Short mmCIF file of C-alpha atoms and ligand atoms in Angstrom, two decimals:
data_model
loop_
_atom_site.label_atom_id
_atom_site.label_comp_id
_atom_site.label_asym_id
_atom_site.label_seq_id
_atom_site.Cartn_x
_atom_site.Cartn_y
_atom_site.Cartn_z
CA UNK A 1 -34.09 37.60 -19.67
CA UNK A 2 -37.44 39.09 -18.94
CA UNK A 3 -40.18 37.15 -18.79
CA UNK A 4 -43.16 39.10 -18.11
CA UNK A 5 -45.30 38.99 -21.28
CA UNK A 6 -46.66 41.64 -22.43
CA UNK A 7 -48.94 41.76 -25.82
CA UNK A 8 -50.20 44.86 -27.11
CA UNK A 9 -52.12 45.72 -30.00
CA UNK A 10 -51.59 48.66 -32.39
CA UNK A 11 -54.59 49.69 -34.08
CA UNK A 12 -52.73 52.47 -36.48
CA UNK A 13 -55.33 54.61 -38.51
CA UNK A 14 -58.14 52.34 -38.01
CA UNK A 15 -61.45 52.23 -36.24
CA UNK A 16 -64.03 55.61 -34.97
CA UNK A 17 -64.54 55.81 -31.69
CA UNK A 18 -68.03 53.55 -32.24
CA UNK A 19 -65.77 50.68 -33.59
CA UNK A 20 -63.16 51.26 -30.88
CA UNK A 21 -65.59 50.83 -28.41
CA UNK A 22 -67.17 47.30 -29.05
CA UNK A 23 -63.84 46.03 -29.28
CA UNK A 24 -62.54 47.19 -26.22
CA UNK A 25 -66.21 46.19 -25.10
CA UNK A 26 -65.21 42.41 -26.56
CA UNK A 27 -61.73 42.22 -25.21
CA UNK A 28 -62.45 43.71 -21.99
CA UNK A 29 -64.38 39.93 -21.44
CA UNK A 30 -62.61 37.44 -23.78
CA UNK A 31 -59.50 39.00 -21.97
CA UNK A 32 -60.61 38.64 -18.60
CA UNK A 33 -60.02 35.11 -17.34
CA UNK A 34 -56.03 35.90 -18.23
CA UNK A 35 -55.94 38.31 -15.66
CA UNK A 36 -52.78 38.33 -13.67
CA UNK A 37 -50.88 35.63 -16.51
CA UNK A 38 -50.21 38.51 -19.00
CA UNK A 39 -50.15 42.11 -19.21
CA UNK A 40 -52.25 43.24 -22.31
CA UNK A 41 -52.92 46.66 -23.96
CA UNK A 42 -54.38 48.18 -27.31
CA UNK A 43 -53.47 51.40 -28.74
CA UNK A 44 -56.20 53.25 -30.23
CA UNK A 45 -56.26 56.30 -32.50
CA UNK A 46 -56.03 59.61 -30.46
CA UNK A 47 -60.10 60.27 -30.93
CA UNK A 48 -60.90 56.89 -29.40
CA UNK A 49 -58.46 56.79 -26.42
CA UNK A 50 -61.21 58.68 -23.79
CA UNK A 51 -63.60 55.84 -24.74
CA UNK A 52 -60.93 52.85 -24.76
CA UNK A 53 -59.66 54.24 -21.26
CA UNK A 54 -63.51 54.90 -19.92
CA UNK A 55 -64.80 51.03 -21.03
CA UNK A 56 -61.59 49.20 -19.97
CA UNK A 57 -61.53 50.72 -16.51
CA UNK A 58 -61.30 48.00 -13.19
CA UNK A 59 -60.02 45.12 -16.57
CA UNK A 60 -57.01 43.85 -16.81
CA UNK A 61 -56.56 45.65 -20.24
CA UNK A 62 -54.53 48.71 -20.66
CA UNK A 63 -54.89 51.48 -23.05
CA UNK A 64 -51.59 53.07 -25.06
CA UNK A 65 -50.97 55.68 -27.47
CA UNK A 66 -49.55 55.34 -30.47
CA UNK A 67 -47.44 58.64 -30.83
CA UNK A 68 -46.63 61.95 -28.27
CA UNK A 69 -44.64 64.79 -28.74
CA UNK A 70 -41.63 66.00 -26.89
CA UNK A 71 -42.78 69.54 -25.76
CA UNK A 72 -44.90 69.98 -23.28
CA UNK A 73 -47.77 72.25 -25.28
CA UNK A 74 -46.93 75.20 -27.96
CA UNK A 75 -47.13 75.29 -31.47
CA UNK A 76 -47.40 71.62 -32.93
CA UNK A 77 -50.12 71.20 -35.22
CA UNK A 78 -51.24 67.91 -35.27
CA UNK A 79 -49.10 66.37 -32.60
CA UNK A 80 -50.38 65.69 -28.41
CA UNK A 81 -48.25 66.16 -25.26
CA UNK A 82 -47.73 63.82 -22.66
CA UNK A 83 -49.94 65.92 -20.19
CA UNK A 84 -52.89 65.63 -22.07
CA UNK A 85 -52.38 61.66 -22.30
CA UNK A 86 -52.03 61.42 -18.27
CA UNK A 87 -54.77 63.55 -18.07
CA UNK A 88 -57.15 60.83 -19.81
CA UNK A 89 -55.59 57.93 -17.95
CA UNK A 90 -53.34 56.88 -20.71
CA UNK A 91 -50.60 53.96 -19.92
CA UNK A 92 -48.54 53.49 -22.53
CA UNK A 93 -47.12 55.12 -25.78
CA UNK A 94 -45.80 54.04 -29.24
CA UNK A 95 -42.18 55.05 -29.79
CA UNK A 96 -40.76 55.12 -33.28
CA UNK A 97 -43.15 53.10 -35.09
CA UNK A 98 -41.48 51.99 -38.65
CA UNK A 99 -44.22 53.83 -40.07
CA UNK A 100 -43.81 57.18 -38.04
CA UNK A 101 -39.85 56.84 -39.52
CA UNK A 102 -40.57 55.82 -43.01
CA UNK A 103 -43.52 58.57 -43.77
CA UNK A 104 -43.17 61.21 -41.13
CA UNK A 105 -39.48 61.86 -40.58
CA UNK A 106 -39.37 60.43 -37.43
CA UNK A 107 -35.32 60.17 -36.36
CA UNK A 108 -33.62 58.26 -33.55
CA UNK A 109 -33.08 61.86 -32.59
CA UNK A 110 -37.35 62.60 -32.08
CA UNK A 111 -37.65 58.90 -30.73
CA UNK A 112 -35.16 59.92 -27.87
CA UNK A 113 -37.15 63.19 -27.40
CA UNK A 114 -40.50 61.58 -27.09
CA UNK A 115 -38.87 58.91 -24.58
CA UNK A 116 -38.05 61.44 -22.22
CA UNK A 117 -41.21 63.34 -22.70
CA UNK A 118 -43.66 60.06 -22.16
CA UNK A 119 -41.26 59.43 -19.13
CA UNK A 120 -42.13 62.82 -17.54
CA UNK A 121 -45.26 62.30 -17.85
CA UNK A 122 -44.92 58.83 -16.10
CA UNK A 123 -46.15 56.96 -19.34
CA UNK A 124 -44.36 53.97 -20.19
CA UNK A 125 -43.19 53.97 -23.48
CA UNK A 126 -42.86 51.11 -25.98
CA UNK A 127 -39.76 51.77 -28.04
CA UNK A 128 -40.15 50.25 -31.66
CA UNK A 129 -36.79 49.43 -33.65
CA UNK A 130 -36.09 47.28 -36.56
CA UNK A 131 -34.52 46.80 -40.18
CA UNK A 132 -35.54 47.04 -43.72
CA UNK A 133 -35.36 44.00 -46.35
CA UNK A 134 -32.53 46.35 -47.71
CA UNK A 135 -30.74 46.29 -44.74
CA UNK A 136 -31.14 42.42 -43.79
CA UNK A 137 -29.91 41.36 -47.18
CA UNK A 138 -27.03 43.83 -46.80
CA UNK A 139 -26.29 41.94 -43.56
CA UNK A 140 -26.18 45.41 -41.77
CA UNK A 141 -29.63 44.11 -39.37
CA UNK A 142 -27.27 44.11 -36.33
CA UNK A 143 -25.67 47.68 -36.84
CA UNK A 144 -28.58 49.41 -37.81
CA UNK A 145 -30.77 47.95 -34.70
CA UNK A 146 -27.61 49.03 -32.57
CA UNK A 147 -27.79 52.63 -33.84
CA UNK A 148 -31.57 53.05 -33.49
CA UNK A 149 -31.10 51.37 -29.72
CA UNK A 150 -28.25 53.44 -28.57
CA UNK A 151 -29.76 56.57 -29.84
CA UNK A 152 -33.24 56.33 -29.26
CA UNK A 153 -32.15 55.59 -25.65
CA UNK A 154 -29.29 58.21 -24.99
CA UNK A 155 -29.39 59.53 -21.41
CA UNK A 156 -31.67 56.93 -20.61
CA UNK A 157 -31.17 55.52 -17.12
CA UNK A 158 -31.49 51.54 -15.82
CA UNK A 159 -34.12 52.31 -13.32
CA UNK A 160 -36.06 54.30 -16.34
CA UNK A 161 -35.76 50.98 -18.84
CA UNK A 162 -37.84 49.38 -15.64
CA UNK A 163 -40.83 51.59 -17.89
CA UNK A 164 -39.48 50.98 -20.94
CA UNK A 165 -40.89 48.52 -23.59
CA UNK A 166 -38.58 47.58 -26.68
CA UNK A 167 -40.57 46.45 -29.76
CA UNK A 168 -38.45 44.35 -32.51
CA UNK A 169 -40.40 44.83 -35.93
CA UNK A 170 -38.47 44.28 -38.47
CA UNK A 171 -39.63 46.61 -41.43
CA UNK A 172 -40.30 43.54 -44.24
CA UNK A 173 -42.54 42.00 -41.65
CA UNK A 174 -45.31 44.34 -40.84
CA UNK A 175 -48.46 44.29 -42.68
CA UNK A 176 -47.02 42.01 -45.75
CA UNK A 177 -47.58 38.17 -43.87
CA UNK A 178 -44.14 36.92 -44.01
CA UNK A 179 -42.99 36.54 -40.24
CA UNK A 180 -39.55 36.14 -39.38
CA UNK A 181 -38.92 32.57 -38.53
CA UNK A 182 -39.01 32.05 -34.59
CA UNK A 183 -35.10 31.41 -34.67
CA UNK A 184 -34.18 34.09 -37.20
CA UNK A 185 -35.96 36.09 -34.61
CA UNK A 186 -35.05 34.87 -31.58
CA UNK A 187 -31.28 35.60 -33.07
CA UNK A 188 -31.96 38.83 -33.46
CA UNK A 189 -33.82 38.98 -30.01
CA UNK A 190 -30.59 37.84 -28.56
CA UNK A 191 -28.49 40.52 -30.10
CA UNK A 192 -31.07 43.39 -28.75
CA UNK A 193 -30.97 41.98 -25.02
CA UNK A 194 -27.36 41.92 -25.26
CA UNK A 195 -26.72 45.34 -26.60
CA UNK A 196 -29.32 46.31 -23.30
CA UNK A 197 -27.23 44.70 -21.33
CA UNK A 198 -24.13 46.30 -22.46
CA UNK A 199 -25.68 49.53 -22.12
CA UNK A 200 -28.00 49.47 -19.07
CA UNK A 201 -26.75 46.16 -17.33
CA UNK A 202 -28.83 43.66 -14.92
CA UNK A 203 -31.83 46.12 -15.73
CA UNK A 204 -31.14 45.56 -19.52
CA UNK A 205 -32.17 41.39 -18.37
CA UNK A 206 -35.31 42.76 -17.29
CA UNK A 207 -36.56 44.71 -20.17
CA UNK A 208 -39.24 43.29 -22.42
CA UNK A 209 -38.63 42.69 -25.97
CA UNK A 210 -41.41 42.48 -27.70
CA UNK A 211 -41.75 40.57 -31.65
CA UNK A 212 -43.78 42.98 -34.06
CA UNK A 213 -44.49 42.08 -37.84
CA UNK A 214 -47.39 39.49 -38.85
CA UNK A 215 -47.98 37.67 -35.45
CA UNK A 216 -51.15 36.42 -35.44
CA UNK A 217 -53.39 33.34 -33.38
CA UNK A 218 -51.41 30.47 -35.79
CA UNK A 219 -47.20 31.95 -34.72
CA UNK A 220 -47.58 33.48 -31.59
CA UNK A 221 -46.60 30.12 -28.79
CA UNK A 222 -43.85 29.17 -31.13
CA UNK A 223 -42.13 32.70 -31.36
CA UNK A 224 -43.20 33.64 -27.54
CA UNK A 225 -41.91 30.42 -26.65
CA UNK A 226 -38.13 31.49 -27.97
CA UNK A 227 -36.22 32.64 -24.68
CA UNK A 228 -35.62 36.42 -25.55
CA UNK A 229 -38.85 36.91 -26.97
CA UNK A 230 -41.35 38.69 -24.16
CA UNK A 231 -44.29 39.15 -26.16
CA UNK A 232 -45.48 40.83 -29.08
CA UNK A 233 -46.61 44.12 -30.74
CA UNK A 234 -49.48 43.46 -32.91
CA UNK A 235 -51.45 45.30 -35.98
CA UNK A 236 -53.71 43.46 -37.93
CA UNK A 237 -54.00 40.72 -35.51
CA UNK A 238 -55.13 42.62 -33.07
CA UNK A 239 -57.82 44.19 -34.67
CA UNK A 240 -60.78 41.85 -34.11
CA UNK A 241 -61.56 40.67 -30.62
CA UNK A 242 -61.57 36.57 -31.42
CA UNK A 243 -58.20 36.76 -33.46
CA UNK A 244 -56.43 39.00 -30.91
CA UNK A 245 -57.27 37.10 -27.87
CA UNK A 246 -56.89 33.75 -29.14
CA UNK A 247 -53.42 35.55 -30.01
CA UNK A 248 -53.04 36.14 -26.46
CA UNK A 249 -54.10 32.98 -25.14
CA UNK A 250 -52.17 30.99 -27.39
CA UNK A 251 -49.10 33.07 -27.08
CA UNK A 252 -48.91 32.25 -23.34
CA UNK A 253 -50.10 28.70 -23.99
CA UNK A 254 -53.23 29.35 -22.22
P1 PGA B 301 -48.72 43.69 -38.33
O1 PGA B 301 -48.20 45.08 -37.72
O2 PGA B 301 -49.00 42.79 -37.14
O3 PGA B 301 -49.95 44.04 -39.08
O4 PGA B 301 -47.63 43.16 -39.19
C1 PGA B 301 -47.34 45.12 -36.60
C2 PGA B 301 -46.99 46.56 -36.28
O5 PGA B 301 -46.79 47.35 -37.20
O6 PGA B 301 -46.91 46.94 -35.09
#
């Protein structure tokens, strides 16, 4: 199991680049006497990721995308290439979000293509995955997470998952308040770092596995406490400074 933990916050649609910037401001010192006990990043909006890279620079907080297309430029309106994302000092990149499947099309297919793209451009990309209430009920959680894994990450190589984040959110979770329990999660934790290992082996031990859906300051020890569980990915948690770092701190029982 990995156990490197690694938060990160996903702001979605939400702050300007004014906002964007006194939180990074506030983070970038509630955040900094955890330096070195847990990697932390936020993912701003394209328009704010200049500033978020320019205030957080020399703190222990990294800044991530939250979306990058496969090609390297051409004609994609309304999408941004890895290049352009190094260029600004970008670290990491949103994979798959639920939301990017449920009202853009995304595909395990696209998820795969912007894996290898964020990899060429040596940006680390954090793979999100998970089930609908549909699908839990139905039982299916396991073979649906196995499809999205083993296609999102065809051709993928061990040393690359070394880069690679995994986000569990399952779908029912994010945004509505109802977390999955810290077992029910941890089960299904278990079932993702197997299937890694299956595919990728000793590096699939090593990859972090991060909980996403309605973590916030009051759940975050008890589900980052559960063995397969590396962290989390966080939405509307993470968007004030004093309920995303006492998120952090309490996740890694600081
Ligand atoms: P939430 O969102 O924390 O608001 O449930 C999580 C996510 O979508 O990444």
């Amino acid at each position: 199991m990995a156990r490197k933990i690694f938060i990160a916050g996903n702001w979605k649609m939400n702050k300007t680049a004014a906002e964007a910037k006194a939180l990074c401001e506030a983070l970038k010192e509630s955040l900094a006497p955890l330096a070195g006990k847990v990697e932390v990043a936020v993912c701003p909006t394209f328009t704010s990721l200049a500033t978020a890279v320019e205030v957080l620079k020399g703190s222990n907080v990294k800044v991530g995308a939250q979306n990058i297309h496969w090609a390297d430029n051409g004609a994609f309106t309304g999408e941004i290439s890895g290049a352009m994302l190094q260029e600004i000092g970008v670290e990491y990149v949103i994979i798959g979000h639920s939301e990017r499947r449920q009202y853009f099309g995304e595909t395990d297919a696209t998820v795969n293509a912007r894996i290898k793209a964020a990899l060429k451009y040596a940006l680390k990309p954090i793979v999100c995955i998970g089930e609908t209430l549909e699908e839990r009920e139905g039982g299916i959680t396991n073979s649906v997470l196995d499809k999205q894994i083993r296609g999102g990450l065809a051709d993928i190589t061990a040393a690359d998952m070394a880069n690679i984040t995994i986000a569990y959110e399952p779908v029912w979770a994010i945004g509505t308040g109802k977390t999955a329990t810290p077992d029910m999660a941890q089960e299904t934790h278990a079932f993702i770092r197997k299937t890694l290992v299956e595919m990728f082996g000793e590096a699939g031990n090593e990859v972090v596995v991060q909980y996403g859906g309605s973590m916030k300051p009051e759940n975050s020890a008890e589900l980052i406490a559960k063995e397969d569980i590396d962290g989390g990915l966080i939405g509307g948690a993470a968007l004030k400074a004093d309920s995303f770092t006492a998120l952090v701190k309490n996740g890694i029982g600081a």
